[in-house]
GROMACS .gro file of C-alpha atoms in nm:
model
  251
    1MET     CA    1   0.000   0.000   0.000
    2ALA     CA    2   0.140   0.340  -0.094
    3PRO     CA    3   0.185   0.609   0.169
    4ALA     CA    4  -0.099   0.852   0.218
    5ALA     CA    5  -0.052   1.203   0.092
    6GLU     CA    6   0.161   1.442   0.291
    7HIS     CA    7  -0.013   1.725   0.475
    8GLU     CA    8   0.203   2.028   0.541
    9PRO     CA    9   0.040   2.365   0.605
   10ASP     CA   10   0.196   2.674   0.455
   11PRO     CA   11   0.376   2.817   0.760
   12ALA     CA   12   0.530   3.155   0.832
   13GLY     CA   13   0.836   2.983   0.980
   14PRO     CA   14   0.991   2.641   1.029
   15GLN     CA   15   0.763   2.375   1.175
   16GLN     CA   16   0.824   2.059   1.366
   17VAL     CA   17   0.725   1.758   1.158
   18ILE     CA   18   0.527   1.463   1.294
   19ALA     CA   19   0.501   1.138   1.096
   20LEU     CA   20   0.188   0.924   1.146
   21VAL     CA   21   0.189   0.555   1.053
   22ASP     CA   22  -0.147   0.377   1.082
   23ASP     CA   23  -0.357   0.160   0.852
   24ASP     CA   24  -0.674   0.334   0.978
   25ARG     CA   25  -0.735   0.623   0.739
   26ASN     CA   26  -0.979   0.786   0.980
   27ILE     CA   27  -0.712   0.810   1.249
   28LEU     CA   28  -0.458   0.941   1.000
   29THR     CA   29  -0.698   1.214   0.890
   30THR     CA   30  -0.832   1.321   1.230
   31VAL     CA   31  -0.495   1.317   1.409
   32SER     CA   32  -0.325   1.495   1.119
   33ILE     CA   33  -0.586   1.772   1.124
   34ALA     CA   34  -0.555   1.806   1.502
   35LEU     CA   35  -0.176   1.831   1.486
   36GLN     CA   36  -0.184   2.084   1.204
   37ALA     CA   37  -0.423   2.294   1.414
   38GLU     CA   38  -0.152   2.293   1.684
   39GLY     CA   39   0.107   2.423   1.440
   40PHE     CA   40   0.278   2.098   1.339
   41ALA     CA   41   0.345   1.975   0.987
   42THR     CA   42   0.243   1.613   0.931
   43ARG     CA   43   0.333   1.327   0.701
   44VAL     CA   44   0.101   1.028   0.697
   45TYR     CA   45   0.166   0.670   0.591
   46ALA     CA   46  -0.073   0.375   0.582
   47ASP     CA   47   0.203   0.119   0.522
   48GLY     CA   48   0.493   0.037   0.754
   49GLN     CA   49   0.726  -0.067   0.474
   50ALA     CA   50   0.684   0.258   0.282
   51ALA     CA   51   0.705   0.455   0.607
   52LEU     CA   52   1.040   0.301   0.705
   53LYS     CA   53   1.210   0.413   0.384
   54ALA     CA   54   1.066   0.764   0.413
   55LEU     CA   55   1.151   0.800   0.783
   56LEU     CA   56   1.515   0.714   0.720
   57GLU     CA   57   1.553   0.924   0.404
   58ASN     CA   58   1.376   1.234   0.540
   59PRO     CA   59   1.349   1.206   0.921
   60PRO     CA   60   1.066   1.391   1.098
   61ASP     CA   61   1.103   1.537   1.446
   62LEU     CA   62   0.885   1.261   1.594
   63ALA     CA   63   0.691   0.958   1.468
   64ILE     CA   64   0.369   0.796   1.589
   65PHE     CA   65   0.317   0.428   1.506
   66ASP     CA   66   0.010   0.212   1.538
   67ILE     CA   67   0.114  -0.134   1.658
   68LYS     CA   68  -0.147  -0.346   1.481
   69MET     CA   69  -0.082  -0.305   1.109
   70PRO     CA   70  -0.070  -0.558   0.823
   71ARG     CA   71   0.253  -0.647   0.639
   72MET     CA   72   0.481  -0.467   0.885
   73ASP     CA   73   0.344  -0.389   1.230
   74GLY     CA   74   0.461  -0.106   1.452
   75LEU     CA   75   0.694  -0.327   1.656
   76GLU     CA   76   0.884  -0.447   1.350
   77LEU     CA   77   0.890  -0.092   1.213
   78LEU     CA   78   1.041   0.035   1.539
   79GLN     CA   79   1.296  -0.247   1.549
   80ARG     CA   80   1.418  -0.166   1.199
   81LEU     CA   81   1.416   0.208   1.265
   82ARG     CA   82   1.614   0.172   1.589
   83ALA     CA   83   1.892  -0.007   1.399
   84GLN     CA   84   1.967   0.326   1.230
   85SER     CA   85   1.793   0.606   1.420
   86ASP     CA   86   1.708   0.733   1.770
   87MET     CA   87   1.413   0.935   1.641
   88PRO     CA   88   1.149   0.984   1.915
   89VAL     CA   89   0.858   0.741   1.871
   90ILE     CA   90   0.515   0.719   2.036
   91PHE     CA   91   0.309   0.399   2.004
   92LEU     CA   92  -0.067   0.384   1.965
   93THR     CA   93  -0.199   0.064   2.125
   94SER     CA   94  -0.531  -0.104   2.192
   95LYS     CA   95  -0.682  -0.108   2.543
   96ASP     CA   96  -0.573  -0.469   2.595
   97GLY     CA   97  -0.228  -0.415   2.445
   98GLU     CA   98  -0.020  -0.422   2.766
   99PRO     CA   99   0.228  -0.685   2.639
  100ASP     CA  100   0.277  -0.480   2.322
  101GLU     CA  101   0.329  -0.163   2.526
  102ALA     CA  102   0.596  -0.327   2.742
  103LEU     CA  103   0.769  -0.475   2.439
  104GLY     CA  104   0.758  -0.143   2.253
  105LEU     CA  105   0.917   0.041   2.546
  106ALA     CA  106   1.179  -0.232   2.580
  107MET     CA  107   1.262  -0.187   2.211
  108GLY     CA  108   1.312   0.188   2.250
  109ALA     CA  109   0.976   0.361   2.212
  110ASP     CA  110   0.959   0.688   2.406
  111ASP     CA  111   0.594   0.662   2.507
  112TYR     CA  112   0.263   0.494   2.427
  113ILE     CA  113  -0.103   0.596   2.425
  114ALA     CA  114  -0.396   0.352   2.438
  115LYS     CA  115  -0.684   0.380   2.192
  116PRO     CA  116  -0.931   0.545   2.210
  117PHE     CA  117  -0.723   0.843   2.311
  118SER     CA  118  -0.767   1.213   2.376
  119GLN     CA  119  -0.609   1.424   2.104
  120ARG     CA  120  -0.529   1.682   2.373
  121LEU     CA  121  -0.330   1.418   2.565
  122LEU     CA  122  -0.151   1.310   2.248
  123VAL     CA  123  -0.048   1.670   2.172
  124ALA     CA  124   0.073   1.716   2.533
  125ARG     CA  125   0.293   1.407   2.513
  126ILE     CA  126   0.430   1.506   2.173
  127ARG     CA  127   0.527   1.849   2.306
  128ALA     CA  128   0.687   1.697   2.617
  129ILE     CA  129   0.905   1.460   2.415
  130LEU     CA  130   1.000   1.731   2.165
  131ARG     CA  131   1.099   1.963   2.449
  132ARG     CA  132   1.329   1.697   2.593
  133THR     CA  133   1.472   1.630   2.249
  134GLU     CA  134   1.540   2.000   2.193
  135LEU     CA  135   1.721   2.028   2.527
  136ARG     CA  136   1.960   1.755   2.414
  137ARG     CA  137   2.014   1.888   2.060
  138PRO     CA  138   2.377   1.993   1.991
  139ARG     CA  139   2.433   2.367   1.965
  140PRO     CA  140   2.611   2.499   1.656
  141GLU     CA  141   2.984   2.542   1.705
  142ASN     CA  142   3.022   2.875   1.526
  143GLY     CA  143   3.325   3.010   1.705
  144THR     CA  144   3.120   3.233   1.937
  145ASP     CA  145   3.124   3.245   2.313
  146GLU     CA  146   2.802   3.039   2.314
  147ALA     CA  147   2.991   2.730   2.203
  148GLU     CA  148   3.248   2.782   2.478
  149GLU     CA  149   2.976   2.800   2.745
  150LEU     CA  150   2.857   2.445   2.690
  151PRO     CA  151   2.874   2.244   3.014
  152GLN     CA  152   3.150   1.988   3.043
  153PRO     CA  153   3.070   1.617   3.007
  154VAL     CA  154   2.972   1.433   3.325
  155ARG     CA  155   3.214   1.155   3.423
  156ARG     CA  156   3.112   0.874   3.656
  157GLY     CA  157   3.384   0.612   3.655
  158ARG     CA  158   3.362   0.438   3.318
  159LEU     CA  159   3.053   0.636   3.218
  160VAL     CA  160   3.075   0.968   3.032
  161MET     CA  161   2.761   1.171   2.953
  162ASP     CA  162   2.760   1.484   2.736
  163PRO     CA  163   2.406   1.630   2.778
  164PRO     CA  164   2.422   1.917   2.523
  165ARG     CA  165   2.527   1.672   2.252
  166HIS     CA  166   2.318   1.380   2.382
  167LEU     CA  167   2.627   1.155   2.378
  168VAL     CA  168   2.699   0.862   2.612
  169THR     CA  169   3.004   0.637   2.627
  170TRP     CA  170   3.104   0.344   2.846
  171ASP     CA  171   3.474   0.258   2.842
  172ASP     CA  172   3.501   0.503   2.549
  173LYS     CA  173   3.244   0.300   2.351
  174PRO     CA  174   2.933   0.489   2.233
  175VAL     CA  175   2.593   0.385   2.368
  176ALA     CA  176   2.291   0.512   2.170
  177LEU     CA  177   2.006   0.618   2.401
  178THR     CA  178   1.665   0.767   2.341
  179VAL     CA  179   1.587   1.099   2.507
  180THR     CA  180   1.387   0.926   2.782
  181GLU     CA  181   1.662   0.674   2.851
  182PHE     CA  182   1.920   0.953   2.862
  183LEU     CA  183   1.720   1.154   3.117
  184ILE     CA  184   1.667   0.851   3.342
  185LEU     CA  185   2.036   0.764   3.332
  186GLU     CA  186   2.129   1.128   3.394
  187ALA     CA  187   1.906   1.135   3.704
  188LEU     CA  188   2.069   0.817   3.838
  189ALA     CA  189   2.428   0.911   3.755
  190GLY     CA  190   2.383   1.261   3.892
  191ARG     CA  191   2.401   1.123   4.247
  192PRO     CA  192   2.583   0.787   4.249
  193GLY     CA  193   2.475   0.551   4.523
  194VAL     CA  194   2.154   0.744   4.597
  195VAL     CA  195   1.839   0.538   4.542
  196LYS     CA  196   1.589   0.711   4.312
  197SER     CA  197   1.229   0.601   4.338
  198ARG     CA  198   1.026   0.531   4.026
  199ASN     CA  199   0.831   0.851   4.091
  200GLN     CA  200   1.153   1.052   4.102
  201LEU     CA  201   1.267   0.899   3.774
  202MET     CA  202   0.927   0.974   3.619
  203ASP     CA  203   0.966   1.337   3.727
  204ALA     CA  204   1.313   1.348   3.569
  205ALA     CA  205   1.208   1.192   3.239
  206TYR     CA  206   0.853   1.321   3.188
  207SER     CA  207   0.693   1.662   3.213
  208ASP     CA  208   0.406   1.731   3.455
  209ASP     CA  209   0.140   1.690   3.186
  210VAL     CA  210   0.242   1.332   3.099
  211PHE     CA  211   0.141   1.041   3.318
  212VAL     CA  212   0.311   0.701   3.314
  213ASP     CA  213   0.308   0.403   3.547
  214ASP     CA  214   0.580   0.207   3.727
  215ARG     CA  215   0.602  -0.049   3.450
  216THR     CA  216   0.710   0.220   3.205
  217ILE     CA  217   1.016   0.311   3.415
  218ASP     CA  218   1.099  -0.057   3.468
  219SER     CA  219   1.091  -0.114   3.093
  220HIS     CA  220   1.326   0.179   3.030
  221ILE     CA  221   1.567   0.049   3.296
  222LYS     CA  222   1.572  -0.295   3.134
  223ARG     CA  223   1.650  -0.142   2.798
  224LEU     CA  224   1.925   0.076   2.947
  225ARG     CA  225   2.091  -0.229   3.097
  226ARG     CA  226   2.059  -0.421   2.772
  227LYS     CA  227   2.217  -0.140   2.569
  228PHE     CA  228   2.514  -0.110   2.804
  229ARG     CA  229   2.562  -0.488   2.810
  230GLU     CA  230   2.587  -0.483   2.432
  231VAL     CA  231   2.916  -0.291   2.474
  232ASP     CA  232   3.013  -0.450   2.808
  233PRO     CA  233   2.857  -0.787   2.901
  234THR     CA  234   2.969  -0.733   3.264
  235PHE     CA  235   2.783  -0.402   3.303
  236ALA     CA  236   2.617  -0.386   3.645
  237ALA     CA  237   2.621  -0.015   3.731
  238ILE     CA  238   2.242   0.020   3.764
  239ASP     CA  239   2.133  -0.141   4.090
  240THR     CA  240   1.780  -0.234   4.194
  241LEU     CA  241   1.663  -0.192   4.552
  242TYR     CA  242   1.338  -0.385   4.548
  243GLY     CA  243   1.048  -0.184   4.678
  244ALA     CA  244   1.249   0.140   4.672
  245GLY     CA  245   1.387   0.208   4.323
  246TYR     CA  246   1.718   0.222   4.137
  247SER     CA  247   2.064   0.366   4.188
  248PHE     CA  248   2.386   0.411   3.990
  249ALA     CA  249   2.700   0.246   4.125
  250GLU     CA  250   3.009   0.442   4.021
  251SER     CA  251   3.298   0.204   3.953
   0.00000   0.00000   0.00000
């Protein structure tokens, strides 16, 4: 199935672009209209295979995937996208899609929303993720004093985090993290040995207008550990204190 037509209003200035991937044309149309009314440009695709090629060739600022789609579902689309991109992604799931939600977060999705959903809530979560992404976007190095004022990387033993550039290394090996994963790790590494509750990590990673549950943080922690173990199978710097939360052990 070919991608649906692109919808991009004629703006006075640059717009943030949201890609929508869903085989339900009604959702594509209604969500696209709602996002355009909020000042976003939208690109819509009814086919995961066509969407993957377009997302990689011309990346949007954020993508929204339905999970249940024919040919290539949202989980497979995310898996293939994550092999080449850390683009922010929100999943749309069914009410009974808890296993899919957990799997999507474990694979690197930034958030999920269950259908039927409030368009106001969707817009709030999009803006929250885009704000976090913008905070981590590298500043242009143009030889001005602004470039010299960038904060120095944070070093915690074998871990190095460079927030302005959204870069993370472990033993000098790069570790690719989503914005949400980066913020959770930053909150933990900011005070090594101090146990952070799930609520504290939610506050660090999500804005006040976005609500998530404990399972969401647990899924992000599992993915963080898995990513670090891909570069160091002995990685054990994120500790769990059952019933209390998580901490970072500086080695």
